[in-house]
Short mmCIF file of C-alpha atoms in Angstrom, two decimals:
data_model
loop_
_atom_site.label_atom_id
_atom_site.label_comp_id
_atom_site.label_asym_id
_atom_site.label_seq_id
_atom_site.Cartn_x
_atom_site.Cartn_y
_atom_site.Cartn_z
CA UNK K 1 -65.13 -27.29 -2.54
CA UNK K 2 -67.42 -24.12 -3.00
CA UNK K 3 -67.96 -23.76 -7.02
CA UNK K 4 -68.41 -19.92 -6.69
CA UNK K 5 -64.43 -20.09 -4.84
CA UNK K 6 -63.56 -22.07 -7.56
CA UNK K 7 -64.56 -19.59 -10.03
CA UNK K 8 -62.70 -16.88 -7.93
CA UNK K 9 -59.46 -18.51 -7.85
CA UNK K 10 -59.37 -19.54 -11.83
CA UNK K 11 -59.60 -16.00 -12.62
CA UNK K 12 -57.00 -15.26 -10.20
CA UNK K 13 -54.94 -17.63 -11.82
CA UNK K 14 -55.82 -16.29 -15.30
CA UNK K 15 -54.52 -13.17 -14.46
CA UNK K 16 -51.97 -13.39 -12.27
CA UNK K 17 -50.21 -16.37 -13.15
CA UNK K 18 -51.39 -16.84 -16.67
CA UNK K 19 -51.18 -13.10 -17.62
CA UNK K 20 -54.25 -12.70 -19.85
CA UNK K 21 -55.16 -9.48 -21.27
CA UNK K 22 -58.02 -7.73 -20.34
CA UNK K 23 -60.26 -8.27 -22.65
CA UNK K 24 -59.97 -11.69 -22.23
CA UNK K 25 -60.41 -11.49 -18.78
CA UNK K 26 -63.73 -9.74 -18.60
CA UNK K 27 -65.23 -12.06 -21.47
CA UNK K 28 -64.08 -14.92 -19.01
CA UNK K 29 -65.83 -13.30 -16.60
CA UNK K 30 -69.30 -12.77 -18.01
CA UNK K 31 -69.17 -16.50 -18.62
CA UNK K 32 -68.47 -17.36 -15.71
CA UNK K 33 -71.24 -15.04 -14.18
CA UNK K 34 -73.34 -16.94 -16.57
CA UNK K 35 -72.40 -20.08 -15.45
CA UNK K 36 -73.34 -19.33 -11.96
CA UNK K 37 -76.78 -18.71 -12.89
CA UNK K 38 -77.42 -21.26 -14.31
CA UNK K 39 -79.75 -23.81 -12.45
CA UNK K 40 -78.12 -24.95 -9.06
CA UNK K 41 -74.85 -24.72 -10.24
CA UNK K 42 -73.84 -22.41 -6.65
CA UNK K 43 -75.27 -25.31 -4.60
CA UNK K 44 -73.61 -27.98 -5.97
CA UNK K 45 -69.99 -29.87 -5.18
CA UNK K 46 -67.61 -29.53 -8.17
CA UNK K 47 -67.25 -32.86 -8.16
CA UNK K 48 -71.26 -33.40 -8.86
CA UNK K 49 -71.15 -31.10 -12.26
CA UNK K 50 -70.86 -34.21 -14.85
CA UNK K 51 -71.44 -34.27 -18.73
CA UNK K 52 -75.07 -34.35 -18.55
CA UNK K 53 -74.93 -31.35 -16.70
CA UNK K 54 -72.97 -29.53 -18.89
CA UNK K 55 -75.12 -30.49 -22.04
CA UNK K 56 -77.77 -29.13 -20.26
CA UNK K 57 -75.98 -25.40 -20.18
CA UNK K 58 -75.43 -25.83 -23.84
CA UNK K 59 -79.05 -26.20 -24.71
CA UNK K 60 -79.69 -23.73 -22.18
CA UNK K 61 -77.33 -21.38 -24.17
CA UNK K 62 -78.83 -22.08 -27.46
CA UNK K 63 -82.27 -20.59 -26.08
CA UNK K 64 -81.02 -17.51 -25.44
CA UNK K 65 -80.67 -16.88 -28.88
CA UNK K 66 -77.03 -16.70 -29.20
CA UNK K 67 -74.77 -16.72 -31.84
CA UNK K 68 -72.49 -19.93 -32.33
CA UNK K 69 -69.07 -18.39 -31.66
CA UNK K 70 -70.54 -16.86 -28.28
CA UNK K 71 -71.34 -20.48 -27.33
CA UNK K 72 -68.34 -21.94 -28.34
CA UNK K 73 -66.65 -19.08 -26.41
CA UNK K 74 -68.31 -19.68 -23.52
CA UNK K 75 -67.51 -23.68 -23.77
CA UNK K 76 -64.04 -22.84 -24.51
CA UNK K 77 -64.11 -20.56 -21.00
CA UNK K 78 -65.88 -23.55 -18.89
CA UNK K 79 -63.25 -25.86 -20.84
CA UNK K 80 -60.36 -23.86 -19.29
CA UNK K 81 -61.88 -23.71 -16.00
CA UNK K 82 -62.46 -27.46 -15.36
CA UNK K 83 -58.82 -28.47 -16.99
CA UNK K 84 -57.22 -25.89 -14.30
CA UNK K 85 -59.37 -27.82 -12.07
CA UNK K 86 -57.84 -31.02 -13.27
CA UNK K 87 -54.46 -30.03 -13.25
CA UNK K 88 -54.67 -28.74 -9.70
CA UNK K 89 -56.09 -31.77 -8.93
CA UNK K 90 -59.54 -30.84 -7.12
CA UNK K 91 -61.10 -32.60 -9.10
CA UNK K 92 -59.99 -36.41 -10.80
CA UNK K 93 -60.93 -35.96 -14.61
CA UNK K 94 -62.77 -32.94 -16.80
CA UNK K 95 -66.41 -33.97 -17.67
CA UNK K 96 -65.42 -32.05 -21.04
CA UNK K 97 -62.46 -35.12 -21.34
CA UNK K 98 -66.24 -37.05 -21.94
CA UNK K 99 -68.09 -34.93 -23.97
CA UNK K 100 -67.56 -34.39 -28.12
CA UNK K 101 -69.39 -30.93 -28.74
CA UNK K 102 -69.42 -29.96 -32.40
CA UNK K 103 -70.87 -26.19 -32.73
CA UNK K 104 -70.85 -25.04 -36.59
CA UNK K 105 -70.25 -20.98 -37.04
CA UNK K 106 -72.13 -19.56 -40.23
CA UNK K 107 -68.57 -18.66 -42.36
CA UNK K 108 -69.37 -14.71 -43.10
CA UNK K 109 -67.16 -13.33 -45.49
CA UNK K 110 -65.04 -9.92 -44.02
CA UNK K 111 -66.77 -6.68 -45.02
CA UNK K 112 -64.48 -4.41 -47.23
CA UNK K 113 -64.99 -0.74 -47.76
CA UNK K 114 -65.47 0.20 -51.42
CA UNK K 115 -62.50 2.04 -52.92
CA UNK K 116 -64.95 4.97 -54.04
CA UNK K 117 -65.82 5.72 -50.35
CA UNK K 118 -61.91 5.85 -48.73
CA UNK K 119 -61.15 8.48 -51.53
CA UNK K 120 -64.66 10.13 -50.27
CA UNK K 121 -63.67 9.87 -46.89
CA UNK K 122 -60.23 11.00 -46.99
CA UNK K 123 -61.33 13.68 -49.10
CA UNK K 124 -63.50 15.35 -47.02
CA UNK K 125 -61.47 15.09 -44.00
CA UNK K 126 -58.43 16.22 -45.61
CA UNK K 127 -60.87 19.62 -46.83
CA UNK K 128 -62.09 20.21 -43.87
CA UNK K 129 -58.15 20.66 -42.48
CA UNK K 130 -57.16 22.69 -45.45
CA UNK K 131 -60.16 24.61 -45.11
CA UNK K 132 -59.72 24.92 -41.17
CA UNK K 133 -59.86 28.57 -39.86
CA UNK K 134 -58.54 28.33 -36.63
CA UNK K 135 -55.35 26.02 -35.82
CA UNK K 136 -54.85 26.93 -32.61
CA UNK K 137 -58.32 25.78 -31.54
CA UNK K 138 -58.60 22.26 -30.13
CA UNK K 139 -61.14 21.22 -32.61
CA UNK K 140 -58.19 21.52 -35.09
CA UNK K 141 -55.50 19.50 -33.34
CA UNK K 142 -58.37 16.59 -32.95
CA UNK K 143 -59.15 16.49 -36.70
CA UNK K 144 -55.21 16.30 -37.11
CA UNK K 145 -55.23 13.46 -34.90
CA UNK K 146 -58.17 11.76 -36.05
CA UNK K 147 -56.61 12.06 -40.02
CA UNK K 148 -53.31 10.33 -38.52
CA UNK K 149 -55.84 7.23 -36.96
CA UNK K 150 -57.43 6.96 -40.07
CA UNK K 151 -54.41 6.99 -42.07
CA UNK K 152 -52.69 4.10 -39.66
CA UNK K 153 -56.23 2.19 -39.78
CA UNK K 154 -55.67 2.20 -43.86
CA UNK K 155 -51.83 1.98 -44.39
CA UNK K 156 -51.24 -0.87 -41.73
CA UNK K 157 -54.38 -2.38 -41.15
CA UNK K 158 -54.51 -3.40 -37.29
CA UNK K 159 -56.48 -4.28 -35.27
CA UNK K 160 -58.58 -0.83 -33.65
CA UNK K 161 -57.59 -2.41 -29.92
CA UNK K 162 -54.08 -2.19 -31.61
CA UNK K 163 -54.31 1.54 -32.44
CA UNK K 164 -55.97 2.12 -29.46
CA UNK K 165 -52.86 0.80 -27.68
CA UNK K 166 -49.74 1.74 -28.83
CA UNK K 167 -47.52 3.67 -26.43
CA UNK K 168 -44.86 6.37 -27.14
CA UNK K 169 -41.80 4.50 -27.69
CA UNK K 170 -43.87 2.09 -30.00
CA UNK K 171 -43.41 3.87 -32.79
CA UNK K 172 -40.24 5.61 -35.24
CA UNK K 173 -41.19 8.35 -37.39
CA UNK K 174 -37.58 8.51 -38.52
CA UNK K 175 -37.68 4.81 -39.51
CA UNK K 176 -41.40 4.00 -39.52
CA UNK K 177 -41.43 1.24 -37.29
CA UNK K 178 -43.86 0.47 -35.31
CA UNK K 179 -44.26 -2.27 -32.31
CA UNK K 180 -47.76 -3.97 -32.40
CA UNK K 181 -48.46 -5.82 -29.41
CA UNK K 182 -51.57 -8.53 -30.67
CA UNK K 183 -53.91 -10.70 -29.56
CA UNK K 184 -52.16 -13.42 -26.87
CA UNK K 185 -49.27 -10.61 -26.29
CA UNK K 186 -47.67 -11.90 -29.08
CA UNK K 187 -45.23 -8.56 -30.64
CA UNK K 188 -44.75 -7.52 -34.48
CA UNK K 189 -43.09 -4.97 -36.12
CA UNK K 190 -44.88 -3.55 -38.98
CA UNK K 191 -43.30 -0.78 -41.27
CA UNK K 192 -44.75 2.16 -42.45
CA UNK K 193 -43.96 3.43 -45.89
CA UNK K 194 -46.42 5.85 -47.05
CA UNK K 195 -45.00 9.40 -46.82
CA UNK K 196 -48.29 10.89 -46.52
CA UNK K 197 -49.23 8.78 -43.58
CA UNK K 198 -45.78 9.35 -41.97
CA UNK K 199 -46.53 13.29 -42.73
CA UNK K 200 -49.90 13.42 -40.52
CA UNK K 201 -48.62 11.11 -37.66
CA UNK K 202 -45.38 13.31 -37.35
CA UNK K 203 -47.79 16.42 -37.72
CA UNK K 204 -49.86 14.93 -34.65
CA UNK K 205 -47.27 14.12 -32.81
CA UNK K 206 -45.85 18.09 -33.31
CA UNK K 207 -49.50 19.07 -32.24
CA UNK K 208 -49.71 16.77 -28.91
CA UNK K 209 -45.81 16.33 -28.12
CA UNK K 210 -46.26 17.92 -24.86
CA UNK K 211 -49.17 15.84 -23.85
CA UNK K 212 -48.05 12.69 -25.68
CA UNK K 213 -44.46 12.44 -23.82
CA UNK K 214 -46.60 13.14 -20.22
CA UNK K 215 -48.89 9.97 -21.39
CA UNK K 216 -47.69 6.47 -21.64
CA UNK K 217 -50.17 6.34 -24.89
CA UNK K 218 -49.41 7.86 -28.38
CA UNK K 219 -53.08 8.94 -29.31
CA UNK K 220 -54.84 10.40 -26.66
CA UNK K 221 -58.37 12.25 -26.02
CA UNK K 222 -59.12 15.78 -24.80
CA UNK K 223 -57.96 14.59 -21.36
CA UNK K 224 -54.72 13.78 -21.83
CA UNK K 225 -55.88 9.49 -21.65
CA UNK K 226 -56.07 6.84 -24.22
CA UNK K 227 -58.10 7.52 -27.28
CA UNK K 228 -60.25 4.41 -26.63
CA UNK K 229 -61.53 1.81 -29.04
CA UNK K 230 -65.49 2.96 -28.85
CA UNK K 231 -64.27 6.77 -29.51
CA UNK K 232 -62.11 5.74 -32.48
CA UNK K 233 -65.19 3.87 -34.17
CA UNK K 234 -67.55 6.68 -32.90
CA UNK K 235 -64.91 8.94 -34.77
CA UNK K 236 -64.98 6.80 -37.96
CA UNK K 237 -69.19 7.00 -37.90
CA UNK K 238 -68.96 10.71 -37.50
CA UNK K 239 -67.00 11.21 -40.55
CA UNK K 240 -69.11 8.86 -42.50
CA UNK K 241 -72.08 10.67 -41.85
CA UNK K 242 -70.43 13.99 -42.52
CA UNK K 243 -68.54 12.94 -45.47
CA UNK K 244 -72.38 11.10 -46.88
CA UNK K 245 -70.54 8.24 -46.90
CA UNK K 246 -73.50 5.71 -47.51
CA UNK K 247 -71.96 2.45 -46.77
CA UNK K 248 -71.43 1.44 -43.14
CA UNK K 249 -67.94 1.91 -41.92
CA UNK K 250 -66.27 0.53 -38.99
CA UNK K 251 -62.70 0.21 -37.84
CA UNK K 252 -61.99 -3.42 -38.58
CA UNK K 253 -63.45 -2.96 -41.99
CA UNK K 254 -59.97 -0.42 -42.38
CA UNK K 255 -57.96 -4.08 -41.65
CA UNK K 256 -60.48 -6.57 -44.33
CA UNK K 257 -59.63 -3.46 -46.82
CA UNK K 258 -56.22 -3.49 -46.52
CA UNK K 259 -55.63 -7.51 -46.59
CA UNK K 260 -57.61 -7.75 -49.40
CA UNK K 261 -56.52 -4.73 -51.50
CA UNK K 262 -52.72 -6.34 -51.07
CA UNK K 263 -54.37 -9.52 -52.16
CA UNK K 264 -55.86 -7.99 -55.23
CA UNK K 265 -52.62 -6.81 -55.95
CA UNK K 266 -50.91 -10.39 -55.92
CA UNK K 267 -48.71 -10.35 -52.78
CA UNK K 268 -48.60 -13.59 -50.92
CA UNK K 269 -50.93 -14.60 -48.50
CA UNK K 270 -48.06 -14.82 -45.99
CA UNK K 271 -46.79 -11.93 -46.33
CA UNK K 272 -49.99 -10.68 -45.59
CA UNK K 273 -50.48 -13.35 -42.50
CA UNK K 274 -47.14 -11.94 -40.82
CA UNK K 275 -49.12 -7.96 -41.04
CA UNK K 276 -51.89 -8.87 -39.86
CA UNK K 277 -50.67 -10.84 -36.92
CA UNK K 278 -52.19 -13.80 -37.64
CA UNK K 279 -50.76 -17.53 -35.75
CA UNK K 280 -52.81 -19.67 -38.30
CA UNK K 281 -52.53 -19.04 -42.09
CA UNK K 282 -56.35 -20.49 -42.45
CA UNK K 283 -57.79 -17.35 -40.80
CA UNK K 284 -56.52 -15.01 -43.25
CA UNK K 285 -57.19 -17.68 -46.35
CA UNK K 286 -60.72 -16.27 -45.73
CA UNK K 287 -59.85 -13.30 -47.70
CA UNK K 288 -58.76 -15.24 -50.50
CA UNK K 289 -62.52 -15.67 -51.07
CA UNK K 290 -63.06 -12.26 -51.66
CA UNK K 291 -60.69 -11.60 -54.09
CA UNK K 292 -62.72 -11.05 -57.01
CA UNK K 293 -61.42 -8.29 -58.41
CA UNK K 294 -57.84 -10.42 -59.11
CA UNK K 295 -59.97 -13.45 -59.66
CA UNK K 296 -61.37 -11.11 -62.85
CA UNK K 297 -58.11 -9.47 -63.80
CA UNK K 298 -55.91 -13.00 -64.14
CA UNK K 299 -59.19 -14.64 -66.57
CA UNK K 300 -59.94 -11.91 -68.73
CA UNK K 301 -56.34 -11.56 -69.61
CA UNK K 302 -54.08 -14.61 -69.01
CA UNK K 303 -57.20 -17.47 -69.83
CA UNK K 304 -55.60 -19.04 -73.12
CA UNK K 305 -59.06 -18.87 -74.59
CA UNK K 306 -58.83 -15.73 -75.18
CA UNK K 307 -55.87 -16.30 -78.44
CA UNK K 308 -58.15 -19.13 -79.71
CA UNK K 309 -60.40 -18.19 -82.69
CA UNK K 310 -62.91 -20.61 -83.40
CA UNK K 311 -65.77 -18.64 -85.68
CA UNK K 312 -64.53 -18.95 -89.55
#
């Protein structure tokens, strides 16, 4: 069969039968594109891409100067595509069932957001409003909705895709529930305690009720649609700038904060894995790395060498 009808029905079956999210979907899709292009791959029988072929992409890949979790992406996507194959039996066996690929990604540690600079931040958002001359104005109501974001980003750390997403009946200002749908549609329920972050989402949501209960999204732009993941971080840089902010700020940097501010402050790392919505407990062990400040805190008082006198 035709690899390029192939390609066409896998993503039908991706998201139609499998259900992936969007996101996934279009990432699956630029792969694929890429795949395509690569050599004769269009003019080829499924049947005739083999192992050595496919080592071939992945050197190809590696000269285009990518990083390794792009390639192993893009292995994983190519992966999925010929065990479909397999399973639907067009094809006898997955070349991948032959091949052992090993890619190593360079371990970065998260990037957290100085304590100094969230007070700064907050701040200066939180003068401008007090300071504000004209409420009625719609510059007023979008600073009021953009403090609310912020506030979420800090108090429950998700994900900004997660902000970006929740819906009306997500969230209880009476209890402060909220639903989270995750990555892989998998649903939590995180709770949120702070009054003060309870006080600007209900003062939002007094601002926008009209708007909000006409959308099927909570937080919403000028138009009345989603308040989208690109304007929430183009928000975030905005106020950094304006609040000389030096340090780089972006909206998953709200989530490392949080995880490793509870951290610091000795709740367990499950606890923490549960928040954050996390299936394996080794991807949020990463911020146990980063947990100096604790690190400092537990030696300079609790080391035993510190009762021990030793100069007469």
């Amino acid at each position: 069969m035709e690899i390029d009808k192939l390609l066409e029905e896998f993503l039908f079956h991706c998201q139609f039968e499998k259900n992936l999210n969007p996101k996934t979907l279009s990432a699956y899709t630029i792969d694929i594109e890429q795949f395509k292009s690569f050599k004769d791959i269009m003019s080829m029988n499924i049947n005739d891409v083999n192992k050595d072929i496919l080592k071939e992409y992945i050197q190809h890949l590696y000269t285009k100067d990518l990083k390794p979790k792009s390639i192993k992406r893009k292995l994983a996507t190519l992966k999925a595509f010929f065990t479909y194959l397999e399973f639907e039996e067009i094809i006898l066996v997955s070349p991948f069932r032959k091949m052992r690929v090993s890619i190593k990604e360079n371990k970065t540690l998260p990037k957290t957001i100085d304590l100094q600079n969230i007070r700064k931040l907050f701040k200066y958002i939180y003068k401008i409003k007090t300071n504000f001359q004209d409420i009625e104005r719609y510059s007023y109501k979008a600073l009021v909705r953009d403090i609310a974001v912020l506030e979420l980003l800090f108090a429950t750390g998700l994900r900004v895709s997660e902000v970006s997403n929740i819906k009306y009946n997500d969230i209880n200002l009476s209890t402060g529930n909220l639903k989270v749908l995750g990555k892989g549609g998998k649903e939590r329920t995180i709770q949120i305690c702070e009054a003060e972050v309870k006080t600007s989402l209900k003062e939002y949501v007094n601002l926008f009720n009209d708007e909000i209960y006409k959308n099927k999204w909570f937080f919403i732009n000028r138009l009345g649609n989603k308040y989208s993941e690109y304007s929430i971080s183009n928000m975030i840089k905005k106020y950094q700038q304006a609040a000389n902010v030096q340090q780089h700020l972006t909206p998953h940097m709200f989530r490392h904060s949080f995880a490793t501010m509870l951290l610091e402050e000795g709740v367990d790392i499950r606890y923490i894995q549960g928040m954050l919505g996390h299936s394996s407990i080794s991807t949020t062990q990463i911020y146990t790395q980063i947990n100096m400040k604790q690190q400092r805190k537990i030696l300079s008082t609790k080391h035993p060498r510190r009762n021990l006198q030793f100069m007469v």
